[in-house]
PDB file of C-alpha atoms in Angstrom:
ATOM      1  CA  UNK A   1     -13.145 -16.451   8.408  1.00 88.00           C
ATOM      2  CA  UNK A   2     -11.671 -14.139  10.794  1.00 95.00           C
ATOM      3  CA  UNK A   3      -9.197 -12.031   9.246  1.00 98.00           C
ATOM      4  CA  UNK A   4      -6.175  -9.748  10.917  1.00 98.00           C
ATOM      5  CA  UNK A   5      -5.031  -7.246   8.641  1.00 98.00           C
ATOM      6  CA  UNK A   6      -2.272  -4.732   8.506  1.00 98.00           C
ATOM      7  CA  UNK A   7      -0.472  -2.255   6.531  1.00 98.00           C
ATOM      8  CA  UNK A   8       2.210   0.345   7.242  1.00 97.00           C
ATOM      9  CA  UNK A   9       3.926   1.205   3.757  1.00 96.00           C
ATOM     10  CA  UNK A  10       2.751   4.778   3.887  1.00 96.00           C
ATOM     11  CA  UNK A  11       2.774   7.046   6.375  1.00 93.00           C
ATOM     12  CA  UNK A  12      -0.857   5.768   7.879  1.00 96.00           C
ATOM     13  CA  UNK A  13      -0.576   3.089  10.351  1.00 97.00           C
ATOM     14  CA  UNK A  14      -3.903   0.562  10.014  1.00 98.00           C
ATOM     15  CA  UNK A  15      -4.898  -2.693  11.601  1.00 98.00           C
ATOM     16  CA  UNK A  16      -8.262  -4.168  11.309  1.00 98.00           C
ATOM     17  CA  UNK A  17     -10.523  -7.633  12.439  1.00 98.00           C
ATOM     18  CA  UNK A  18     -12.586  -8.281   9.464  1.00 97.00           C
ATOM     19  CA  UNK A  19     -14.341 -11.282   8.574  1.00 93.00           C
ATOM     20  CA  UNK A  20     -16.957 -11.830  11.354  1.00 90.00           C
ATOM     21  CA  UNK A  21     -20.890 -10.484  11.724  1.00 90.00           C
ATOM     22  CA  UNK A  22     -21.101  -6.759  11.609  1.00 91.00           C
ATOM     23  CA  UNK A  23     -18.820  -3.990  10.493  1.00 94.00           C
ATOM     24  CA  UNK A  24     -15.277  -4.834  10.793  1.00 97.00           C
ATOM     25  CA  UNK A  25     -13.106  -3.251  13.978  1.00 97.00           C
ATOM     26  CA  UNK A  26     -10.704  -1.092  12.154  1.00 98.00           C
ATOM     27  CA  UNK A  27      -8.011   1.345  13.522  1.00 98.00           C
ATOM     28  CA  UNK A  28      -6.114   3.872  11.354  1.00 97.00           C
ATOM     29  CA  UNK A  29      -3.463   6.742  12.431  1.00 96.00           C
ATOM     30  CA  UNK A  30      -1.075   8.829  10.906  1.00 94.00           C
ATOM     31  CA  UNK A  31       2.611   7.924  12.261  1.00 92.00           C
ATOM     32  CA  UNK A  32       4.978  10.849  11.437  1.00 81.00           C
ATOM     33  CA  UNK A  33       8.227   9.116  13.233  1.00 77.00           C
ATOM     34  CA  UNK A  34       8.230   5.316  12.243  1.00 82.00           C
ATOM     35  CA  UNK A  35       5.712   2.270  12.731  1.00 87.00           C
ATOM     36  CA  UNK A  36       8.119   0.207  15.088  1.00 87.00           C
ATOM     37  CA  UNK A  37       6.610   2.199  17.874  1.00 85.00           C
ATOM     38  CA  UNK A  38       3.101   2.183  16.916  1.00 91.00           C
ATOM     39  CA  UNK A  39       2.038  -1.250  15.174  1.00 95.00           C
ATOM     40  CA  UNK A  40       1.563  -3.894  18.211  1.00 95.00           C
ATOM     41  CA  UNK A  41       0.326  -1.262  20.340  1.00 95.00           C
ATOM     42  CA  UNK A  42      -2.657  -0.854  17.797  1.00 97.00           C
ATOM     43  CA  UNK A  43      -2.806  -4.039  17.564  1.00 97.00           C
ATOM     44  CA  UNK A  44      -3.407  -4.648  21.146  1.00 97.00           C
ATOM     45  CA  UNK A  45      -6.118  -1.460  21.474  1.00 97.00           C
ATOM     46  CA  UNK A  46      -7.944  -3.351  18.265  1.00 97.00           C
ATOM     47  CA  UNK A  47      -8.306  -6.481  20.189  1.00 97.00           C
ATOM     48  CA  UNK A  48      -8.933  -4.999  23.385  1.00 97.00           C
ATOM     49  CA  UNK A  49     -11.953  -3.188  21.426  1.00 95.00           C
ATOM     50  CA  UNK A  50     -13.301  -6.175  20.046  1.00 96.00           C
ATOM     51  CA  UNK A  51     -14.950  -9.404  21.804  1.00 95.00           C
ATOM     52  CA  UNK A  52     -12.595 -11.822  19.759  1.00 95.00           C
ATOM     53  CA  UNK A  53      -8.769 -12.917  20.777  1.00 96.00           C
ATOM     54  CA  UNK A  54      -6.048 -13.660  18.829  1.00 95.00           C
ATOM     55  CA  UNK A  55      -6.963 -17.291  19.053  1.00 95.00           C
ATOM     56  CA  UNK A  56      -9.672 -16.697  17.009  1.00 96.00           C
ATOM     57  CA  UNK A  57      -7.907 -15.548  13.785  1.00 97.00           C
ATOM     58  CA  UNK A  58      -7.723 -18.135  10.692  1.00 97.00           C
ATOM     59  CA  UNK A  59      -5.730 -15.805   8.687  1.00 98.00           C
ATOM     60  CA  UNK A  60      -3.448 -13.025   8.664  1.00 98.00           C
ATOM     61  CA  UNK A  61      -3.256 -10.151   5.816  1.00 98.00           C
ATOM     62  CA  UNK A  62      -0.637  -7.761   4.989  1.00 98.00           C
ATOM     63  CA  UNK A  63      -0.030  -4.824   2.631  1.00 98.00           C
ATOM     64  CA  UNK A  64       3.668  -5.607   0.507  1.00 98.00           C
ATOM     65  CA  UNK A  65       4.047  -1.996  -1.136  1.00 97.00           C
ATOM     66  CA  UNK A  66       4.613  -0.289  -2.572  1.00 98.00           C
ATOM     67  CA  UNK A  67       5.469   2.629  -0.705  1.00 96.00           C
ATOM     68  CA  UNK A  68       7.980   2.985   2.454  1.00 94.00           C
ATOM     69  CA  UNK A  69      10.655   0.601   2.551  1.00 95.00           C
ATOM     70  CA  UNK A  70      10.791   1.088   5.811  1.00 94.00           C
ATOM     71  CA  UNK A  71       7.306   0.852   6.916  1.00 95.00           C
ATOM     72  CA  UNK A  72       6.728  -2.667   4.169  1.00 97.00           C
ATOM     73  CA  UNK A  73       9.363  -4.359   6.122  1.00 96.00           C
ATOM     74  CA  UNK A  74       7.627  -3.320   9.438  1.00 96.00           C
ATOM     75  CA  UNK A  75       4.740  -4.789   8.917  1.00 97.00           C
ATOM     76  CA  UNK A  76       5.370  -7.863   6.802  1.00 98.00           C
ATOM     77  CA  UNK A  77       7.972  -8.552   9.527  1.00 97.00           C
ATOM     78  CA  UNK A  78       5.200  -8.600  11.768  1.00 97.00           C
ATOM     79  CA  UNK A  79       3.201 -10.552  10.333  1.00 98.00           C
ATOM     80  CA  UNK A  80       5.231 -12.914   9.829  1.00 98.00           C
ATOM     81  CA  UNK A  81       5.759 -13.035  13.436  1.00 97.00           C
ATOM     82  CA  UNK A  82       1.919 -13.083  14.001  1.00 97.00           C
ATOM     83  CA  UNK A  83       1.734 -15.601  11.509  1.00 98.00           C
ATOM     84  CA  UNK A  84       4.756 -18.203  13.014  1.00 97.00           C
ATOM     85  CA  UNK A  85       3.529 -17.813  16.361  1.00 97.00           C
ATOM     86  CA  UNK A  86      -0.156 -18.212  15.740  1.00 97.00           C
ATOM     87  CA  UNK A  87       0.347 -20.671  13.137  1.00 98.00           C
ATOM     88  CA  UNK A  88      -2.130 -19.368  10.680  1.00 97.00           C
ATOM     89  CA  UNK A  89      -1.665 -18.493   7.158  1.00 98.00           C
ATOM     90  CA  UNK A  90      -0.246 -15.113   5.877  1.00 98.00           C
ATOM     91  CA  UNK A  91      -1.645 -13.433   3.069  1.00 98.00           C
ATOM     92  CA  UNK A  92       0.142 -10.871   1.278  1.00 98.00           C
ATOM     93  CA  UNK A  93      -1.630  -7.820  -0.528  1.00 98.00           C
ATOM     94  CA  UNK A  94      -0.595  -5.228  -3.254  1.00 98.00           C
ATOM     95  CA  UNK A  95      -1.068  -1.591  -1.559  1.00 98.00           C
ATOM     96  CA  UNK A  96      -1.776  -0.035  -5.032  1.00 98.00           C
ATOM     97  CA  UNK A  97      -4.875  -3.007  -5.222  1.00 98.00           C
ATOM     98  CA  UNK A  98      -6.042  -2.167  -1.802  1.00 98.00           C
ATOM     99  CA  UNK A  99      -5.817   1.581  -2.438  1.00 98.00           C
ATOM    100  CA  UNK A 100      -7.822   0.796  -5.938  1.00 98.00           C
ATOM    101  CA  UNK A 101     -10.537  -1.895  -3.954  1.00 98.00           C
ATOM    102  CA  UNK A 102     -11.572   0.991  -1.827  1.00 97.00           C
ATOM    103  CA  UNK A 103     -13.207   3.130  -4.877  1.00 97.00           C
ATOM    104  CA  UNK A 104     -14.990   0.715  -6.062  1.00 96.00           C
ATOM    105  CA  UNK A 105     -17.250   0.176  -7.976  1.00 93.00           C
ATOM    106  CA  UNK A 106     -16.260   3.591 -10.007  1.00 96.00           C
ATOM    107  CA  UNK A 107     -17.024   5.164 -13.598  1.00 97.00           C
ATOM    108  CA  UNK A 108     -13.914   6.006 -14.842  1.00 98.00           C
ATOM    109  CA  UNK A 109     -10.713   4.448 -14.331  1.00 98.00           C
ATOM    110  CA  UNK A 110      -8.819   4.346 -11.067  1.00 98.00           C
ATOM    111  CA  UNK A 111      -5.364   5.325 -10.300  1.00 98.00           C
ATOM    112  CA  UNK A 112      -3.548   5.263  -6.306  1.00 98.00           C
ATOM    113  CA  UNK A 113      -0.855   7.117  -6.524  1.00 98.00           C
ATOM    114  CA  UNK A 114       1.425   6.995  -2.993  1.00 98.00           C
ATOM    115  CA  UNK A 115       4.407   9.515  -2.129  1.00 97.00           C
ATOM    116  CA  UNK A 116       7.874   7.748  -3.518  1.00 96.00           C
ATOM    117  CA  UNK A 117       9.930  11.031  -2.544  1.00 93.00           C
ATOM    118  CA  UNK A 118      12.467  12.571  -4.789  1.00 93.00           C
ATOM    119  CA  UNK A 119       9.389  13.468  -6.773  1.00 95.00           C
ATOM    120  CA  UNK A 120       8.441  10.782  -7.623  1.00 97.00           C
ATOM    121  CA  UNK A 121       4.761   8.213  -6.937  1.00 98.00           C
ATOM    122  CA  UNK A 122       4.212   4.928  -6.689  1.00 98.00           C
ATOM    123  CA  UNK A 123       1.528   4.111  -8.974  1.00 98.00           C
ATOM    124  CA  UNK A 124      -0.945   1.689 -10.578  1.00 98.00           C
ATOM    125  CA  UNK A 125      -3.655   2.070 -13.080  1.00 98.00           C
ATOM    126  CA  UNK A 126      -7.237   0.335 -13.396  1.00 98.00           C
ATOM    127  CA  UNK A 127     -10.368  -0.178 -15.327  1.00 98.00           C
ATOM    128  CA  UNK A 128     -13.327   0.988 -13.158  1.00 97.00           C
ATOM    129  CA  UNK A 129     -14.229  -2.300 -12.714  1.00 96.00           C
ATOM    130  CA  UNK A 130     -10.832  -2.789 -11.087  1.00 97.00           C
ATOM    131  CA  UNK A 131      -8.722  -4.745 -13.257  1.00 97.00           C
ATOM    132  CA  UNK A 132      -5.516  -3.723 -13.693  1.00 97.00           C
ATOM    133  CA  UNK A 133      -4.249  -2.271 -16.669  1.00 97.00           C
ATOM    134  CA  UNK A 134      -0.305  -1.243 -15.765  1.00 97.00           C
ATOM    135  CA  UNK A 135       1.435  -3.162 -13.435  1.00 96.00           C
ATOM    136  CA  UNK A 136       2.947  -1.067 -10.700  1.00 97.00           C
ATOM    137  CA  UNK A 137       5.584   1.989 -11.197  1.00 97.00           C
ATOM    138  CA  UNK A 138       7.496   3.969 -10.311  1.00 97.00           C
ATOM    139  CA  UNK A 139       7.632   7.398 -12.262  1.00 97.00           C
ATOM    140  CA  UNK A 140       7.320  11.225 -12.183  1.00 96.00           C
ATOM    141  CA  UNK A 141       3.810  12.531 -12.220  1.00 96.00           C
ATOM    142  CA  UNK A 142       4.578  14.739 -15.415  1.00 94.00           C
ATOM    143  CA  UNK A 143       5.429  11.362 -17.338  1.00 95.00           C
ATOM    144  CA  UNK A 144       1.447  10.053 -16.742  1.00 97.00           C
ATOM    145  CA  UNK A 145       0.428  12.232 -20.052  1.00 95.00           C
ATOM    146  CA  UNK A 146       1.073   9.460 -22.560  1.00 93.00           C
ATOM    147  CA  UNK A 147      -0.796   6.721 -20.221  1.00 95.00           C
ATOM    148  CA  UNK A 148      -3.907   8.754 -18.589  1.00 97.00           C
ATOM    149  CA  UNK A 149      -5.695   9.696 -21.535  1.00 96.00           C
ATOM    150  CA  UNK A 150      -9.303   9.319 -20.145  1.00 97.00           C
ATOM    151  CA  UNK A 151     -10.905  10.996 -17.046  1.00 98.00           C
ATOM    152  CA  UNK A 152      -9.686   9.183 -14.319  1.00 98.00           C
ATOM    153  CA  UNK A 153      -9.933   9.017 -10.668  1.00 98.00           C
ATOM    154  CA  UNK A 154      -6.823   9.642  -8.487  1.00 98.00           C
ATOM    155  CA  UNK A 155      -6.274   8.764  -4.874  1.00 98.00           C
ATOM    156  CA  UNK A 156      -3.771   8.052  -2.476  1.00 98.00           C
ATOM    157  CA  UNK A 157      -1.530  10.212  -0.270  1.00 97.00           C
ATOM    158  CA  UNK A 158       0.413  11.667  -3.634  1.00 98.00           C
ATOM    159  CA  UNK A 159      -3.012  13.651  -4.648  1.00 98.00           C
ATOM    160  CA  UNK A 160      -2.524  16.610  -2.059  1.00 97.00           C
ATOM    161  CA  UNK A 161       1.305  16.356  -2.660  1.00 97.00           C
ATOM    162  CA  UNK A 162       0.879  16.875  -6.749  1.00 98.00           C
ATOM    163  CA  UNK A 163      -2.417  17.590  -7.783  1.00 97.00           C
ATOM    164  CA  UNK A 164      -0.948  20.783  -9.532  1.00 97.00           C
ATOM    165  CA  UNK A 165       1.309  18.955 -11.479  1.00 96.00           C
ATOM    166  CA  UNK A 166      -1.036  16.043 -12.286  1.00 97.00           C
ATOM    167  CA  UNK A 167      -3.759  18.722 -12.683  1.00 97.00           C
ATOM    168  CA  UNK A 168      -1.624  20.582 -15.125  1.00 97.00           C
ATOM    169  CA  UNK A 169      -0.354  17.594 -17.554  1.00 97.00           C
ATOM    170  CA  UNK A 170      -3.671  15.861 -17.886  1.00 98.00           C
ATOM    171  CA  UNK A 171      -6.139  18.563 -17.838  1.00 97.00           C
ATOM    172  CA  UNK A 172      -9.571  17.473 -17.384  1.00 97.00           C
ATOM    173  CA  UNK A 173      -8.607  13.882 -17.402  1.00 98.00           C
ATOM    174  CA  UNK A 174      -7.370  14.433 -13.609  1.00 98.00           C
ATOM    175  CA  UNK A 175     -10.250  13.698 -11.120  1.00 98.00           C
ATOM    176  CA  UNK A 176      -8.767  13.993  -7.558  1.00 98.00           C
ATOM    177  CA  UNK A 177     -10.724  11.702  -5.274  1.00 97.00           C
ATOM    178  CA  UNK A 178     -12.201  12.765  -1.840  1.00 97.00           C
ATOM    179  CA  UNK A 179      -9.538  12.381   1.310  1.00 96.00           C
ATOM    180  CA  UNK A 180     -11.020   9.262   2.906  1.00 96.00           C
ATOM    181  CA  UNK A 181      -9.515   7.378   0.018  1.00 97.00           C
ATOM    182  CA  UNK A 182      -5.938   8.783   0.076  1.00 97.00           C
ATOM    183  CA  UNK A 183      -4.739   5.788   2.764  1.00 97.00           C
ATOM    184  CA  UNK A 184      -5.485   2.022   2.682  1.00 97.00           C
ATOM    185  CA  UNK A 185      -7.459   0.485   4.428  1.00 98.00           C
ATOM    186  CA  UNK A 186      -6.750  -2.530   6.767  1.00 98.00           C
ATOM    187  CA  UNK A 187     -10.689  -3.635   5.983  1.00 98.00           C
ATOM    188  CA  UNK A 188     -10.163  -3.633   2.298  1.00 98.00           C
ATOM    189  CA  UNK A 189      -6.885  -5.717   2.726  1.00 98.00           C
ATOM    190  CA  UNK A 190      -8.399  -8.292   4.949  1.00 98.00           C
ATOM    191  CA  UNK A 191     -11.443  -8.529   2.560  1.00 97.00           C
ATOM    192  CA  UNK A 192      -8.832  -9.272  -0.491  1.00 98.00           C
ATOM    193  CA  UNK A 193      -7.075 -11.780   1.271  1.00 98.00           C
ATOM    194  CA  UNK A 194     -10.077 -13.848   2.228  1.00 97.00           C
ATOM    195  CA  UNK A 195     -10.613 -13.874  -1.460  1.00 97.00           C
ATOM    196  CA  UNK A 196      -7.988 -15.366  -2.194  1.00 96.00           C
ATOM    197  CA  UNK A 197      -8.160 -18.003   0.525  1.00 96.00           C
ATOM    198  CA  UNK A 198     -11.354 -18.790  -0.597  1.00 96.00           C
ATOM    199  CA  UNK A 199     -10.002 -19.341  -3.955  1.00 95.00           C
ATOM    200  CA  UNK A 200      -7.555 -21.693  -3.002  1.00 95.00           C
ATOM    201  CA  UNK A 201      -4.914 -18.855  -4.020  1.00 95.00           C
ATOM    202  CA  UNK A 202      -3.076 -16.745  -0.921  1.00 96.00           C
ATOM    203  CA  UNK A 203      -0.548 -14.502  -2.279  1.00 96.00           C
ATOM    204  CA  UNK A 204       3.237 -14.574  -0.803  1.00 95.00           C
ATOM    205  CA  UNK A 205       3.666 -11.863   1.450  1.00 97.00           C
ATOM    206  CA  UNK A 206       6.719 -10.631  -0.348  1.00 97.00           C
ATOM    207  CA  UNK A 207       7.868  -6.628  -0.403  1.00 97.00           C
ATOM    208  CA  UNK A 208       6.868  -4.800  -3.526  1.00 97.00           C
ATOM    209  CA  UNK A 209       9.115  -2.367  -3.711  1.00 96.00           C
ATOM    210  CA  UNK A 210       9.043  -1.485  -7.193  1.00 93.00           C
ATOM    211  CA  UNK A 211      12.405   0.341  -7.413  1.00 83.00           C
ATOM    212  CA  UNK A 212      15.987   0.066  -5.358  1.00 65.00           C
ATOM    213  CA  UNK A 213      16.119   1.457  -2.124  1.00 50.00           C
ATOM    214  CA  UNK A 214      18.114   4.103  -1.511  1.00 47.00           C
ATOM    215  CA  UNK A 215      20.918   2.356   0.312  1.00 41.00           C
ATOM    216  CA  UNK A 216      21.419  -0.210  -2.956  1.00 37.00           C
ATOM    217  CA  UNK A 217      21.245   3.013  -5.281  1.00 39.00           C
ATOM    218  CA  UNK A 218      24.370   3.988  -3.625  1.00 41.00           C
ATOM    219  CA  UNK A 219      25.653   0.770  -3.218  1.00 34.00           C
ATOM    220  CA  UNK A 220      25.517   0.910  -7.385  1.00 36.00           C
ATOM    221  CA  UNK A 221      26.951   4.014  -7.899  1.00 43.00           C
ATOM    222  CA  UNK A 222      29.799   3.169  -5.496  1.00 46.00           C
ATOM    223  CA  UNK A 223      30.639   0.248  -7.517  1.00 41.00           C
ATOM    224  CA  UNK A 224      29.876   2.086 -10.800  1.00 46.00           C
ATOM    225  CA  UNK A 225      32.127   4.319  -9.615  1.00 44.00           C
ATOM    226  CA  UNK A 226      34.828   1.984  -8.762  1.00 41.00           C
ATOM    227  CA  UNK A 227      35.006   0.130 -11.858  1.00 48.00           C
ATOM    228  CA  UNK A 228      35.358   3.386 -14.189  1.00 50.00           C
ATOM    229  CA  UNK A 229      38.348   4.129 -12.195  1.00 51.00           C
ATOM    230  CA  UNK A 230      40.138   0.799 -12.489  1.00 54.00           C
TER     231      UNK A 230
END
């Protein structure tokens, strides 16, 4: 089953073919200025790479988040497109599961952590052999103490942000993963969602965003605001 997959909620644009003989096409880049610019245009170069057409794709994957509001609209907005005007199924994948796929199979337990800002990660812990143990959050790294209490392995594009202060709270239980795993990977998210097609059991592509976007955070306090002073 051909799969098209995509995922722009962090600050890595990837797009891969996965799903036929051989090694899956895959492209990844950093985008430093938005993915409006840069998704369809990777898209394109991946096809253009690859002896297949867009006619030839049974299903289409994308990551929901968490991570850049932003960047999960983006690219479950395209999708959707891709998906309407194709008229193939959409699958929608966790980011925190695709991040967490890619170490596996591991010996200690695995947690992605991904850049929320204002100090604070997206995050998601699991077993090593990948079941999930949290569901996702959204908290400051120094609050992980109470919940990493075994040697675990950390990846995603938090680690180089705050491997101090993860480093300092849990010690020797902090096990920062090697770089390659600090992104997701469009592969890995393709390779999910044929699993679940094969199981009879595609997931909604539906934004995870975990906690209020900034522009609804104000909206609250605004009204918060407003109704003290009434």
């Amino acid at each position: 089953m051909p799969v098209l997959a995509l995922d722009t909620s962090t600050d890595a644009c990837t797009v891969a073919l996965t799903g036929h003989p051989g090694p899956p096409y895959e492209i990844t880049i950093p985008v430093r200025t938005g993915h409006a610019g840069s998704l369809l245009p990777v898209i394109d170069t991946l096809f253009s790479l690859s002896p297949y057409g867009m006619e030839d794709v049974d299903l289409i994957a994308v990551g929901v988040g968490p991570g850049s509001f932003t960047g999960i609209r983006i690219g479950i907005a395209t999708a959707r497109g891709l998906s309407m005007a194709l008229k193939r199924p959409l699958a929608g994948v966790g980011t925190l599961d695709a991040l967490a796929c890619a170490a596996l199979p591991c010996a200690t337990q695995v947690m992605p952590v991904i850049d929320a800002r204002k100090s604070e990660i997206f995050c998601r812990l699991y077993a090593p052999d990948g079941a999930p143990l949290t569901g996702p959050m959204n908290v400051r790294p120094e609050h992980l103490a109470d919940l990493v209490t075994t040697r675990t392995l950390f990846i995603g594009n938090a680690v180089p942000l705050y491997r101090e202060a993860l480093s300092a709270v849990l010690g020797g239980n902090f096990l920062e993963g090697p770089e390659h795993l600090w992104y997701p990977r469009a592969s890995v998210i393709g390779r999910i969602a044929a699993e679940q097609a094969a199981r009879g059991a595609i997931e909604a592509a539906q934004p995870l965003y975990v906690r209020a976007s900034d522009a609804v955070i104000s909206l609250q306090k605004k009204n918060r605001k407003h109704n003290q002073e009434r």
